Coordinates of N, CA and C in Angstrom, one line a residue:
M5 N 128.8 103.1 46.5 CA 129.7 104.2 46.6 C 131.1 103.8 47.2
D6 N 131.1 102.8 48.1 CA 132.3 102.4 48.7 C 133.3 101.8 47.7
K7 N 132.8 101.0 46.8 CA 133.6 100.3 45.8 C 134.2 101.4 44.8
L8 N 133.4 102.4 44.6 CA 133.9 103.5 43.7 C 135.1 104.3 44.4
S9 N 134.9 104.5 45.7 CA 136.0 105.3 46.4 C 137.3 104.5 46.4
V10 N 137.2 103.1 46.6 CA 138.3 102.3 46.6 C 139.0 102.3 45.2
L11 N 138.3 102.3 44.2 CA 138.8 102.4 42.8 C 139.5 103.7 42.6
V12 N 138.9 104.8 43.0 CA 139.5 106.1 42.8 C 140.8 106.2 43.6
E13 N 140.8 105.7 44.8 CA 142.1 105.7 45.6 C 143.2 105.0 44.9
K14 N 142.9 103.8 44.3 CA 143.9 103.0 43.6 C 144.4 103.8 42.4
L15 N 143.5 104.5 41.7 CA 143.9 105.2 40.5 C 144.7 106.4 40.9
K16 N 144.5 107.0 42.0 CA 145.2 108.2 42.5 C 146.6 107.9 43.0
A17 N 146.8 106.7 43.5 CA 148.0 106.3 44.1 C 149.1 106.3 43.1
T18 N 150.2 107.0 43.4 CA 151.4 107.0 42.5 C 152.2 105.8 42.8
K19 N 153.1 105.5 41.9 CA 154.0 104.4 42.1 C 154.8 104.5 43.3
G20 N 155.3 105.7 43.6 CA 156.1 106.0 44.8 C 155.3 105.8 46.1
A21 N 154.0 106.2 46.0 CA 153.1 106.0 47.2 C 152.9 104.5 47.5
R22 N 152.7 103.8 46.4 CA 152.5 102.3 46.6 C 153.8 101.7 47.1
I23 N 155.0 102.1 46.7 CA 156.2 101.5 47.2 C 156.4 101.9 48.6
F24 N 156.1 103.1 49.0 CA 156.2 103.5 50.4 C 155.2 102.8 51.3
K25 N 154.0 102.6 50.8 CA 153.0 101.8 51.6 C 153.5 100.4 51.8
R26 N 154.0 99.8 50.8 CA 154.5 98.4 50.9 C 155.7 98.4 51.9
G27 N 156.6 99.3 51.8 CA 157.7 99.4 52.8 C 157.2 99.6 54.2
Y28 N 156.2 100.5 54.4 CA 155.7 100.7 55.7 C 155.1 99.5 56.3
E29 N 154.4 98.7 55.5 CA 153.8 97.4 55.9 C 154.9 96.4 56.3
K30 N 156.0 96.4 55.6 CA 157.1 95.5 55.9 C 157.8 95.9 57.2
A31 N 158.0 97.3 57.3 CA 158.6 97.8 58.5 C 157.8 97.5 59.7
A32 N 156.5 97.7 59.6 CA 155.6 97.4 60.8 C 155.7 96.0 61.2
A33 N 155.7 95.1 60.2 CA 155.8 93.6 60.5 C 157.1 93.3 61.2
L34 N 158.2 93.9 60.7 CA 159.5 93.6 61.3 C 159.6 94.2 62.7
L35 N 158.9 95.4 62.9 CA 158.9 95.9 64.3 C 158.2 95.0 65.3
C36 N 157.1 94.4 64.8 CA 156.3 93.5 65.6 C 157.0 92.2 65.9
K37 N 157.7 91.6 64.9 CA 158.3 90.3 65.0 C 159.8 90.3 65.4
G38 N 160.5 91.5 65.3 CA 161.9 91.5 65.4 C 162.6 91.6 66.7
E39 N 162.0 91.3 67.8 CA 162.6 91.5 69.1 C 163.9 90.8 69.2
C40 N 164.0 89.6 68.7 CA 165.3 88.8 68.8 C 166.3 89.5 67.9
V41 N 166.0 90.1 66.8 CA 166.9 90.7 65.9 C 167.5 92.0 66.6
F42 N 166.6 92.7 67.3 CA 167.0 94.0 68.0 C 168.0 93.7 69.1
A43 N 168.0 92.5 69.6 CA 169.0 92.2 70.7 C 170.4 92.2 70.2
W44 N 170.6 91.7 69.0 CA 172.0 91.7 68.4 C 172.2 92.8 67.4
A45 N 171.2 93.5 67.0 CA 171.3 94.6 66.0 C 170.4 95.8 66.4
P46 N 170.7 96.4 67.5 CA 169.8 97.5 68.1 C 169.5 98.6 67.1
S47 N 170.5 98.9 66.3 CA 170.3 100.1 65.3 C 169.3 99.8 64.2
F48 N 169.0 98.5 64.0 CA 168.0 98.1 63.0 C 166.6 98.7 63.4
K49 N 166.3 98.9 64.6 CA 165.0 99.5 65.0 C 164.9 100.9 64.5
A50 N 166.0 101.6 64.6 CA 166.0 103.0 64.1 C 165.9 103.1 62.6
W51 N 166.5 102.1 61.9 CA 166.4 102.0 60.5 C 165.0 101.9 60.0
L52 N 164.2 101.1 60.8 CA 162.8 100.9 60.4 C 161.9 102.1 60.5
K53 N 162.5 103.1 61.2 CA 161.7 104.4 61.3 C 162.3 105.5 60.3
D54 N 163.3 105.1 59.6 CA 163.9 106.0 58.6 C 163.1 106.0 57.3
L55 N 162.6 107.1 56.8 CA 161.8 107.1 55.6 C 162.5 106.5 54.4
D56 N 163.8 106.8 54.2 CA 164.5 106.3 53.1 C 164.6 104.8 53.1
Y57 N 164.9 104.3 54.3 CA 165.0 102.8 54.5 C 163.6 102.2 54.3
V58 N 162.5 102.8 54.7 CA 161.2 102.3 54.5 C 160.9 102.2 53.0
F59 N 161.3 103.3 52.3 CA 161.1 103.3 50.8 C 161.9 102.1 50.2
W60 N 163.1 101.9 50.6 CA 164.0 100.9 50.1 C 163.3 99.5 50.3
L61 N 162.7 99.3 51.5 CA 162.0 98.1 51.8 C 160.9 97.9 50.8
G62 N 160.2 98.9 50.6 CA 159.0 98.8 49.6 C 159.4 98.5 48.2
A63 N 160.6 99.0 47.9 CA 161.1 98.8 46.5 C 161.7 97.4 46.3
G64 N 161.6 96.6 47.4 CA 162.1 95.2 47.3 C 163.5 95.0 47.8
G65 N 164.0 95.9 48.7 CA 165.3 95.8 49.2 C 165.5 94.7 50.2
L66 N 164.5 94.2 50.8 CA 164.6 93.1 51.8 C 163.4 92.2 51.6
R67 N 163.7 91.0 51.3 CA 162.6 90.0 51.2 C 162.4 89.3 52.5
I68 N 161.2 89.4 53.0 CA 160.8 88.7 54.3 C 159.7 87.8 54.0
G69 N 159.8 86.6 54.7 CA 158.7 85.6 54.6 C 157.5 86.0 55.5
T70 N 156.3 85.7 55.0 CA 155.1 86.0 55.8 C 154.4 84.7 56.1

């Protein structure tokens, strides 16, 4: 049953939801790693909490290495 629920969730996810999820994951990674960036760009931390910016991240707006 667990595999079936995972499949159903993937099928129900819209393109926008997938983009937003990917952007949220990138924003969370940047929040965890970005302390040195926040020292010289403090407004960047606020951007990472802005829904439009998070969506832009998910759409490929910023490429970050992992």
